[in-house]
mmCIF file of C-alpha atoms in Angstrom:
data_model
loop_
_atom_site.group_PDB
_atom_site.id
_atom_site.type_symbol
_atom_site.label_atom_id
_atom_site.label_comp_id
_atom_site.label_asym_id
_atom_site.label_seq_id
_atom_site.Cartn_x
_atom_site.Cartn_y
_atom_site.Cartn_z
ATOM 1 C CA UNK H 1 45.199 19.626 62.292
ATOM 2 C CA UNK H 2 47.657 21.001 65.080
ATOM 3 C CA UNK H 3 47.058 20.939 68.474
ATOM 4 C CA UNK H 4 48.362 23.447 71.032
ATOM 5 C CA UNK H 5 49.855 21.613 73.892
ATOM 6 C CA UNK H 6 50.658 24.034 76.957
ATOM 7 C CA UNK H 7 53.061 23.357 79.901
ATOM 8 C CA UNK H 8 53.947 25.399 82.944
ATOM 9 C CA UNK H 9 56.958 24.304 85.453
ATOM 10 C CA UNK H 10 59.025 26.834 88.505
ATOM 11 C CA UNK H 11 61.867 28.078 87.043
ATOM 12 C CA UNK H 12 62.848 31.875 85.312
ATOM 13 C CA UNK H 13 59.283 33.364 83.930
ATOM 14 C CA UNK H 14 59.752 33.125 79.844
ATOM 15 C CA UNK H 15 58.212 32.452 77.321
ATOM 16 C CA UNK H 16 59.005 29.999 74.366
ATOM 17 C CA UNK H 17 56.987 28.280 71.305
ATOM 18 C CA UNK H 18 58.116 26.277 69.368
ATOM 19 C CA UNK H 19 56.810 23.486 66.325
ATOM 20 C CA UNK H 20 58.330 25.482 63.356
ATOM 21 C CA UNK H 21 56.750 29.016 64.213
ATOM 22 C CA UNK H 22 56.640 32.076 62.504
ATOM 23 C CA UNK H 23 56.933 35.628 62.481
ATOM 24 C CA UNK H 24 53.266 35.844 63.602
ATOM 25 C CA UNK H 25 52.988 32.714 65.590
ATOM 26 C CA UNK H 26 55.921 34.001 67.281
ATOM 27 C CA UNK H 27 54.346 37.371 67.576
ATOM 28 C CA UNK H 28 51.482 35.851 68.700
ATOM 29 C CA UNK H 29 52.582 35.369 72.871
ATOM 30 C CA UNK H 30 52.607 39.119 72.881
ATOM 31 C CA UNK H 31 48.998 39.757 72.067
ATOM 32 C CA UNK H 32 47.978 37.212 74.125
ATOM 33 C CA UNK H 33 49.724 37.993 77.202
ATOM 34 C CA UNK H 34 48.171 41.670 76.579
ATOM 35 C CA UNK H 35 44.561 40.562 76.305
ATOM 36 C CA UNK H 36 44.885 37.896 79.033
ATOM 37 C CA UNK H 37 45.698 41.004 80.999
ATOM 38 C CA UNK H 38 43.599 42.883 79.866
ATOM 39 C CA UNK H 39 40.472 40.888 80.930
ATOM 40 C CA UNK H 40 41.005 40.852 84.266
ATOM 41 C CA UNK H 41 43.032 37.425 83.587
ATOM 42 C CA UNK H 42 46.426 37.050 84.911
ATOM 43 C CA UNK H 43 49.695 35.308 82.863
ATOM 44 C CA UNK H 44 51.218 32.945 84.666
ATOM 45 C CA UNK H 45 54.435 34.038 85.861
ATOM 46 C CA UNK H 46 56.136 30.915 85.128
ATOM 47 C CA UNK H 47 58.619 28.800 82.717
ATOM 48 C CA UNK H 48 55.906 28.211 79.596
ATOM 49 C CA UNK H 49 56.300 25.907 76.902
ATOM 50 C CA UNK H 50 53.828 25.760 74.143
ATOM 51 C CA UNK H 51 53.901 23.217 71.569
ATOM 52 C CA UNK H 52 52.476 22.942 67.794
ATOM 53 C CA UNK H 53 52.474 19.400 66.929
ATOM 54 C CA UNK H 54 52.952 18.001 64.436
ATOM 55 C CA UNK H 55 56.609 19.895 65.448
ATOM 56 C CA UNK H 56 57.546 19.085 61.462
ATOM 57 C CA UNK H 57 54.895 21.088 60.026
ATOM 58 C CA UNK H 58 55.552 24.609 59.686
ATOM 59 C CA UNK H 59 53.296 26.887 61.336
ATOM 60 C CA UNK H 60 52.079 30.854 60.150
ATOM 61 C CA UNK H 61 49.210 32.680 60.401
ATOM 62 C CA UNK H 62 47.439 34.290 64.105
ATOM 63 C CA UNK H 63 44.779 31.787 63.922
ATOM 64 C CA UNK H 64 46.471 29.940 67.212
ATOM 65 C CA UNK H 65 45.368 33.059 69.387
ATOM 66 C CA UNK H 66 42.819 31.550 70.876
ATOM 67 C CA UNK H 67 44.143 28.086 71.300
ATOM 68 C CA UNK H 68 47.218 29.325 72.675
ATOM 69 C CA UNK H 69 44.989 31.561 75.610
ATOM 70 C CA UNK H 70 42.746 28.812 76.118
ATOM 71 C CA UNK H 71 45.427 26.835 76.248
ATOM 72 C CA UNK H 72 47.503 29.018 78.907
ATOM 73 C CA UNK H 73 44.185 29.932 81.451
ATOM 74 C CA UNK H 74 43.514 25.962 81.342
ATOM 75 C CA UNK H 75 46.838 25.363 82.653
ATOM 76 C CA UNK H 76 47.252 27.568 85.093
ATOM 77 C CA UNK H 77 43.858 26.849 86.905
ATOM 78 C CA UNK H 78 42.275 29.903 85.762
ATOM 79 C CA UNK H 79 39.509 28.136 83.622
ATOM 80 C CA UNK H 80 38.366 25.128 83.199
ATOM 81 C CA UNK H 81 36.789 23.773 79.761
ATOM 82 C CA UNK H 82 33.701 21.919 78.716
ATOM 83 C CA UNK H 83 34.804 17.509 78.866
ATOM 84 C CA UNK H 84 32.080 16.423 76.386
ATOM 85 C CA UNK H 85 32.926 18.118 73.193
ATOM 86 C CA UNK H 86 35.638 17.680 71.092
ATOM 87 C CA UNK H 87 36.149 21.159 69.925
ATOM 88 C CA UNK H 88 38.112 22.860 67.124
ATOM 89 C CA UNK H 89 39.628 26.466 68.924
ATOM 90 C CA UNK H 90 40.526 29.325 66.036
ATOM 91 C CA UNK H 91 40.629 32.891 66.042
ATOM 92 C CA UNK H 92 43.308 36.145 66.219
ATOM 93 C CA UNK H 93 43.178 37.769 69.438
ATOM 94 C CA UNK H 94 43.590 41.553 70.167
ATOM 95 C CA UNK H 95 45.566 43.327 72.347
ATOM 96 C CA UNK H 96 42.279 43.362 74.221
ATOM 97 C CA UNK H 97 41.065 40.654 73.788
ATOM 98 C CA UNK H 98 38.223 40.942 71.069
ATOM 99 C CA UNK H 99 38.029 38.961 68.556
ATOM 100 C CA UNK H 100 39.661 39.224 64.574
ATOM 101 C CA UNK H 101 38.424 37.520 61.630
ATOM 102 C CA UNK H 102 41.072 35.092 60.109
ATOM 103 C CA UNK H 103 41.122 33.578 56.723
ATOM 104 C CA UNK H 104 40.915 29.762 55.357
ATOM 105 C CA UNK H 105 38.035 28.959 57.871
ATOM 106 C CA UNK H 106 35.525 26.723 55.786
ATOM 107 C CA UNK H 107 38.385 24.530 54.736
ATOM 108 C CA UNK H 108 39.410 24.073 58.899
ATOM 109 C CA UNK H 109 35.862 23.109 60.117
ATOM 110 C CA UNK H 110 35.703 21.084 57.361
ATOM 111 C CA UNK H 111 38.635 18.543 58.256
ATOM 112 C CA UNK H 112 37.747 19.061 61.429
ATOM 113 C CA UNK H 113 34.639 17.409 61.072
ATOM 114 C CA UNK H 114 36.083 14.862 59.159
ATOM 115 C CA UNK H 115 38.549 13.769 61.845
ATOM 116 C CA UNK H 116 35.991 13.875 64.499
ATOM 117 C CA UNK H 117 34.745 17.249 65.843
ATOM 118 C CA UNK H 118 32.024 18.024 66.722
ATOM 119 C CA UNK H 119 32.053 22.000 67.529
ATOM 120 C CA UNK H 120 33.823 25.488 66.743
ATOM 121 C CA UNK H 121 34.910 28.077 68.321
ATOM 122 C CA UNK H 122 35.926 30.344 66.364
ATOM 123 C CA UNK H 123 35.476 34.491 66.343
ATOM 124 C CA UNK H 124 31.425 36.004 65.634
ATOM 125 C CA UNK H 125 32.895 37.384 62.360
ATOM 126 C CA UNK H 126 33.920 34.031 61.287
ATOM 127 C CA UNK H 127 30.356 32.454 62.341
ATOM 128 C CA UNK H 128 28.443 32.452 58.900
ATOM 129 C CA UNK H 129 31.380 30.659 56.987
ATOM 130 C CA UNK H 130 31.902 28.030 59.574
ATOM 131 C CA UNK H 131 27.554 27.989 59.147
ATOM 132 C CA UNK H 132 27.708 26.761 55.432
ATOM 133 C CA UNK H 133 28.792 22.868 56.582
ATOM 134 C CA UNK H 134 25.770 21.167 58.413
ATOM 135 C CA UNK H 135 26.294 18.691 61.189
ATOM 136 C CA UNK H 136 29.347 21.501 63.266
ATOM 137 C CA UNK H 137 28.044 23.042 66.591
ATOM 138 C CA UNK H 138 29.050 27.039 66.098
ATOM 139 C CA UNK H 139 29.930 29.222 68.918
ATOM 140 C CA UNK H 140 30.959 32.469 68.190
ATOM 141 C CA UNK H 141 32.829 35.102 69.898
ATOM 142 C CA UNK H 142 33.334 38.601 70.147
ATOM 143 C CA UNK H 143 35.624 38.610 73.169
ATOM 144 C CA UNK H 144 37.165 36.743 75.593
ATOM 145 C CA UNK H 145 35.336 37.854 78.646
ATOM 146 C CA UNK H 146 32.246 36.298 77.108
ATOM 147 C CA UNK H 147 34.214 32.954 77.763
ATOM 148 C CA UNK H 148 31.691 32.268 80.083
ATOM 149 C CA UNK H 149 27.743 32.731 81.087
ATOM 150 C CA UNK H 150 27.592 36.014 83.173
ATOM 151 C CA UNK H 151 26.540 34.274 86.304
ATOM 152 C CA UNK H 152 29.871 32.404 86.301
ATOM 153 C CA UNK H 153 31.454 35.245 85.683
ATOM 154 C CA UNK H 154 30.453 36.894 88.717
ATOM 155 C CA UNK H 155 32.183 33.406 90.738
ATOM 156 C CA UNK H 156 35.300 33.875 88.635
ATOM 157 C CA UNK H 157 35.450 37.353 89.917
ATOM 158 C CA UNK H 158 35.348 36.078 93.496
ATOM 159 C CA UNK H 159 38.351 34.530 93.570
ATOM 160 C CA UNK H 160 38.241 30.806 92.579
ATOM 161 C CA UNK H 161 38.676 29.815 88.671
ATOM 162 C CA UNK H 162 35.793 29.995 86.174
ATOM 163 C CA UNK H 163 33.988 26.953 85.081
ATOM 164 C CA UNK H 164 32.889 26.553 81.511
ATOM 165 C CA UNK H 165 30.181 23.737 81.127
ATOM 166 C CA UNK H 166 29.279 24.497 77.927
ATOM 167 C CA UNK H 167 29.458 27.124 75.125
ATOM 168 C CA UNK H 168 26.017 27.107 74.320
ATOM 169 C CA UNK H 169 25.724 30.664 75.471
ATOM 170 C CA UNK H 170 28.047 31.929 72.373
ATOM 171 C CA UNK H 171 25.796 29.110 69.884
ATOM 172 C CA UNK H 172 25.314 30.729 66.449
ATOM 173 C CA UNK H 173 22.475 29.414 64.217
ATOM 174 C CA UNK H 174 21.895 29.900 60.719
ATOM 175 C CA UNK H 175 20.646 33.330 59.254
ATOM 176 C CA UNK H 176 18.404 31.441 57.084
ATOM 177 C CA UNK H 177 18.486 34.286 53.768
ATOM 178 C CA UNK H 178 18.446 32.453 50.970
ATOM 179 C CA UNK H 179 21.204 34.552 48.164
ATOM 180 C CA UNK H 180 20.245 33.279 44.329
ATOM 181 C CA UNK H 181 23.313 32.717 42.383
ATOM 182 C CA UNK H 182 23.431 35.856 40.745
ATOM 183 C CA UNK H 183 24.685 37.454 44.255
ATOM 184 C CA UNK H 184 27.704 36.090 43.672
ATOM 185 C CA UNK H 185 27.804 37.287 39.371
ATOM 186 C CA UNK H 186 30.330 40.604 38.974
ATOM 187 C CA UNK H 187 29.842 39.724 35.277
ATOM 188 C CA UNK H 188 27.605 42.443 34.672
ATOM 189 C CA UNK H 189 26.942 41.579 30.963
ATOM 190 C CA UNK H 190 25.057 39.184 28.974
ATOM 191 C CA UNK H 191 25.229 36.207 26.809
ATOM 192 C CA UNK H 192 21.681 37.642 24.500
ATOM 193 C CA UNK H 193 23.437 40.671 24.608
ATOM 194 C CA UNK H 194 25.864 39.410 21.496
ATOM 195 C CA UNK H 195 23.649 40.544 17.873
ATOM 196 C CA UNK H 196 25.542 38.308 15.166
ATOM 197 C CA UNK H 197 28.351 36.642 15.519
ATOM 198 C CA UNK H 198 26.942 33.234 14.892
ATOM 199 C CA UNK H 199 30.161 30.722 14.072
ATOM 200 C CA UNK H 200 31.205 32.234 16.993
ATOM 201 C CA UNK H 201 28.434 32.224 19.092
ATOM 202 C CA UNK H 202 28.290 28.033 18.401
ATOM 203 C CA UNK H 203 32.033 27.956 18.980
ATOM 204 C CA UNK H 204 31.279 29.375 22.678
ATOM 205 C CA UNK H 205 28.067 26.795 22.790
ATOM 206 C CA UNK H 206 30.060 23.619 22.173
ATOM 207 C CA UNK H 207 32.418 24.770 24.800
ATOM 208 C CA UNK H 208 30.771 25.600 27.845
ATOM 209 C CA UNK H 209 28.219 22.419 27.163
ATOM 210 C CA UNK H 210 31.549 20.002 27.665
ATOM 211 C CA UNK H 211 34.143 22.667 29.404
ATOM 212 C CA UNK H 212 35.797 22.478 25.995
ATOM 213 C CA UNK H 213 39.184 24.996 25.829
ATOM 214 C CA UNK H 214 38.680 27.084 23.277
ATOM 215 C CA UNK H 215 40.973 30.482 21.579
ATOM 216 C CA UNK H 216 39.247 33.027 19.186
ATOM 217 C CA UNK H 217 41.377 34.653 17.324
ATOM 218 C CA UNK H 218 40.690 37.827 14.921
ATOM 219 C CA UNK H 219 41.468 41.487 14.667
ATOM 220 C CA UNK H 220 40.948 44.032 17.105
ATOM 221 C CA UNK H 221 37.978 45.555 17.586
ATOM 222 C CA UNK H 222 35.972 42.544 16.584
ATOM 223 C CA UNK H 223 34.454 41.333 20.085
ATOM 224 C CA UNK H 224 36.509 38.513 20.754
ATOM 225 C CA UNK H 225 37.337 40.078 24.508
ATOM 226 C CA UNK H 226 33.328 40.776 24.076
ATOM 227 C CA UNK H 227 31.935 37.420 23.495
ATOM 228 C CA UNK H 228 34.451 35.269 26.100
ATOM 229 C CA UNK H 229 33.087 37.978 29.052
ATOM 230 C CA UNK H 230 30.228 36.934 27.727
ATOM 231 C CA UNK H 231 30.385 32.995 28.226
ATOM 232 C CA UNK H 232 29.997 32.706 32.072
ATOM 233 C CA UNK H 233 26.519 33.402 31.470
ATOM 234 C CA UNK H 234 25.182 30.498 29.890
ATOM 235 C CA UNK H 235 27.149 28.023 32.235
ATOM 236 C CA UNK H 236 24.935 26.417 34.396
ATOM 237 C CA UNK H 237 24.817 27.243 38.472
ATOM 238 C CA UNK H 238 27.022 25.213 39.946
ATOM 239 C CA UNK H 239 25.758 21.484 41.854
ATOM 240 C CA UNK H 240 25.910 21.302 45.817
ATOM 241 C CA UNK H 241 28.857 19.731 45.990
ATOM 242 C CA UNK H 242 30.946 22.267 43.681
ATOM 243 C CA UNK H 243 29.616 24.703 45.652
ATOM 244 C CA UNK H 244 31.446 24.023 48.304
ATOM 245 C CA UNK H 245 34.626 22.711 46.551
ATOM 246 C CA UNK H 246 35.249 26.303 45.415
ATOM 247 C CA UNK H 247 33.839 27.935 48.277
ATOM 248 C CA UNK H 248 36.741 25.947 50.123
ATOM 249 C CA UNK H 249 39.189 27.679 47.494
ATOM 250 C CA UNK H 250 38.224 30.994 48.249
ATOM 251 C CA UNK H 251 38.380 30.589 51.473
ATOM 252 C CA UNK H 252 41.808 29.521 51.959
ATOM 253 C CA UNK H 253 42.471 32.225 50.022
ATOM 254 C CA UNK H 254 41.204 34.879 51.859
ATOM 255 C CA UNK H 255 38.658 36.145 48.577
ATOM 256 C CA UNK H 256 35.321 35.190 50.699
ATOM 257 C CA UNK H 257 34.338 38.303 51.539
ATOM 258 C CA UNK H 258 30.412 37.852 52.103
ATOM 259 C CA UNK H 259 30.172 33.842 54.106
ATOM 260 C CA UNK H 260 26.403 35.319 55.021
ATOM 261 C CA UNK H 261 25.162 34.959 51.845
ATOM 262 C CA UNK H 262 25.776 31.162 51.763
ATOM 263 C CA UNK H 263 27.993 29.349 48.814
ATOM 264 C CA UNK H 264 29.277 30.246 46.018
ATOM 265 C CA UNK H 265 26.764 29.523 43.400
ATOM 266 C CA UNK H 266 27.534 31.639 40.279
ATOM 267 C CA UNK H 267 30.738 30.344 38.567
ATOM 268 C CA UNK H 268 34.436 31.744 38.769
ATOM 269 C CA UNK H 269 35.319 33.417 36.149
ATOM 270 C CA UNK H 270 39.409 34.866 36.137
ATOM 271 C CA UNK H 271 41.018 37.492 34.400
ATOM 272 C CA UNK H 272 44.490 37.393 34.957
ATOM 273 C CA UNK H 273 46.766 40.724 34.214
ATOM 274 C CA UNK H 274 49.562 39.666 31.165
ATOM 275 C CA UNK H 275 52.219 40.598 33.455
ATOM 276 C CA UNK H 276 51.691 37.315 36.015
ATOM 277 C CA UNK H 277 54.174 34.739 37.130
ATOM 278 C CA UNK H 278 53.977 31.604 37.565
ATOM 279 C CA UNK H 279 54.000 31.358 40.561
ATOM 280 C CA UNK H 280 50.450 34.216 40.592
ATOM 281 C CA UNK H 281 49.081 31.588 37.559
ATOM 282 C CA UNK H 282 49.566 27.409 39.705
ATOM 283 C CA UNK H 283 49.664 29.236 43.049
ATOM 284 C CA UNK H 284 52.634 29.028 45.668
ATOM 285 C CA UNK H 285 54.271 30.581 48.861
ATOM 286 C CA UNK H 286 56.055 29.260 51.947
ATOM 287 C CA UNK H 287 52.980 27.581 52.183
ATOM 288 C CA UNK H 288 51.006 28.291 49.328
ATOM 289 C CA UNK H 289 48.023 29.153 48.631
ATOM 290 C CA UNK H 290 45.369 28.492 45.649
ATOM 291 C CA UNK H 291 47.050 30.329 42.426
ATOM 292 C CA UNK H 292 44.606 31.526 39.298
ATOM 293 C CA UNK H 293 43.966 27.903 38.408
ATOM 294 C CA UNK H 294 42.224 26.651 41.292
ATOM 295 C CA UNK H 295 40.587 30.556 41.489
ATOM 296 C CA UNK H 296 38.718 29.461 38.306
ATOM 297 C CA UNK H 297 37.611 25.672 39.271
ATOM 298 C CA UNK H 298 34.623 24.650 38.179
ATOM 299 C CA UNK H 299 34.531 27.768 35.954
ATOM 300 C CA UNK H 300 36.820 29.903 33.078
ATOM 301 C CA UNK H 301 40.353 31.169 33.581
ATOM 302 C CA UNK H 302 40.379 34.016 30.020
ATOM 303 C CA UNK H 303 43.834 34.980 29.204
ATOM 304 C CA UNK H 304 43.275 38.472 27.436
ATOM 305 C CA UNK H 305 46.212 38.675 24.220
ATOM 306 C CA UNK H 306 47.356 35.121 25.289
ATOM 307 C CA UNK H 307 51.025 35.983 23.417
ATOM 308 C CA UNK H 308 52.031 38.551 25.918
ATOM 309 C CA UNK H 309 51.688 36.456 28.886
ATOM 310 C CA UNK H 310 55.268 35.762 29.415
ATOM 311 C CA UNK H 311 56.352 31.561 28.427
ATOM 312 C CA UNK H 312 56.716 30.865 31.592
ATOM 313 C CA UNK H 313 52.863 31.158 32.775
ATOM 314 C CA UNK H 314 51.627 29.421 30.012
ATOM 315 C CA UNK H 315 54.545 26.770 30.191
ATOM 316 C CA UNK H 316 53.295 26.226 33.994
ATOM 317 C CA UNK H 317 49.780 25.722 32.654
ATOM 318 C CA UNK H 318 50.547 22.343 30.902
ATOM 319 C CA UNK H 319 49.884 20.052 33.721
ATOM 320 C CA UNK H 320 46.637 21.379 35.209
ATOM 321 C CA UNK H 321 44.863 21.269 31.700
ATOM 322 C CA UNK H 322 46.088 17.667 31.712
ATOM 323 C CA UNK H 323 45.779 16.675 35.943
ATOM 324 C CA UNK H 324 42.830 19.516 36.533
ATOM 325 C CA UNK H 325 44.328 19.987 39.732
ATOM 326 C CA UNK H 326 48.070 21.300 40.675
ATOM 327 C CA UNK H 327 49.955 20.374 43.084
ATOM 328 C CA UNK H 328 52.934 22.504 44.812
ATOM 329 C CA UNK H 329 56.438 20.190 46.383
ATOM 330 C CA UNK H 330 57.611 22.163 49.476
ATOM 331 C CA UNK H 331 60.647 20.610 51.434
ATOM 332 C CA UNK H 332 57.325 19.497 55.033
ATOM 333 C CA UNK H 333 54.642 19.072 52.590
ATOM 334 C CA UNK H 334 53.005 18.503 49.460
ATOM 335 C CA UNK H 335 49.816 20.811 48.989
ATOM 336 C CA UNK H 336 47.597 19.507 46.131
ATOM 337 C CA UNK H 337 45.030 22.137 44.778
ATOM 338 C CA UNK H 338 41.659 21.013 42.077
ATOM 339 C CA UNK H 339 42.200 23.150 38.568
ATOM 340 C CA UNK H 340 39.333 22.368 36.508
ATOM 341 C CA UNK H 341 38.548 25.295 34.305
ATOM 342 C CA UNK H 342 37.538 26.216 31.095
ATOM 343 C CA UNK H 343 40.591 28.776 29.241
ATOM 344 C CA UNK H 344 39.605 30.686 27.213
ATOM 345 C CA UNK H 345 41.727 32.634 25.741
ATOM 346 C CA UNK H 346 42.095 35.404 23.090
ATOM 347 C CA UNK H 347 45.095 36.870 20.324
ATOM 348 C CA UNK H 348 45.503 38.944 17.586
ATOM 349 C CA UNK H 349 46.989 37.265 14.575
ATOM 350 C CA UNK H 350 49.960 38.797 14.715
ATOM 351 C CA UNK H 351 52.170 41.240 16.578
ATOM 352 C CA UNK H 352 51.486 43.592 14.190
ATOM 353 C CA UNK H 353 47.787 44.279 14.530
#
């Protein structure tokens, strides 16, 4: 959990962000400066120091914009925030003060809940995703001008500080819409489409029942790919805990496109191209993101034409298959992602075929 600290002191007006920020975080001060001015507030003409703690952990992304803006407005005495609630603040600001969505909200809110936070203030576009977790009050903000109710805004316009006693006017409630597991299924095929192939169907049934890995070997045109692509349709739906875990992975990877539809209920089916790198398989980056083995968690990872994959990409599968998790180490931290999946592969008997 990252804490944003803001200090104002006398001196030549300048703003410094410390705590190992990346380029997106350093540029946030320009977004925050424009947003504050365009919303009728005043950017402090003092020496501004913004610390992102813990200082030895590298920070990336634009999710700190809203917290930095509120910290500046609070430190300069232009607003007062509610003191009764322990609030997590997430959001990217546009130059005119609007809030843009960020990725990974579900994982952030889940961690905040486990650390004793009771509510979260975030872009309204991310509110449905945050509501997937029970026990947290969710406040959705579309624009920086909406921070206070209209009656308090009129008082603030008269020159005094803006007192915000509560964010209840921003409270977002669950839509209550029920979505079936079929909504998330991208496969148009069904296992019942397969006629004959009794031995292979028996093998696929056993693999699905016990989460066993499977490889199909045969000449081109015998239905290897067709059979494996229908394997997800005989797997059971995800349980509540499994759905939450899979949804958190997709959220962290920025691939949760319809959070308003609820938790992902269908088993993932991932089929990467054979040119994929080792980092694409297990995950990577300066701050690692989930790879294909984690995106296939509780589902199927399908490697079509197995011999075409590079040796490096196949070798990195060894540890995730054994440990059902993958750990990626960096200088300052180690990141562990779950990776419990069925490895399904297909190949021809020899390269000449």
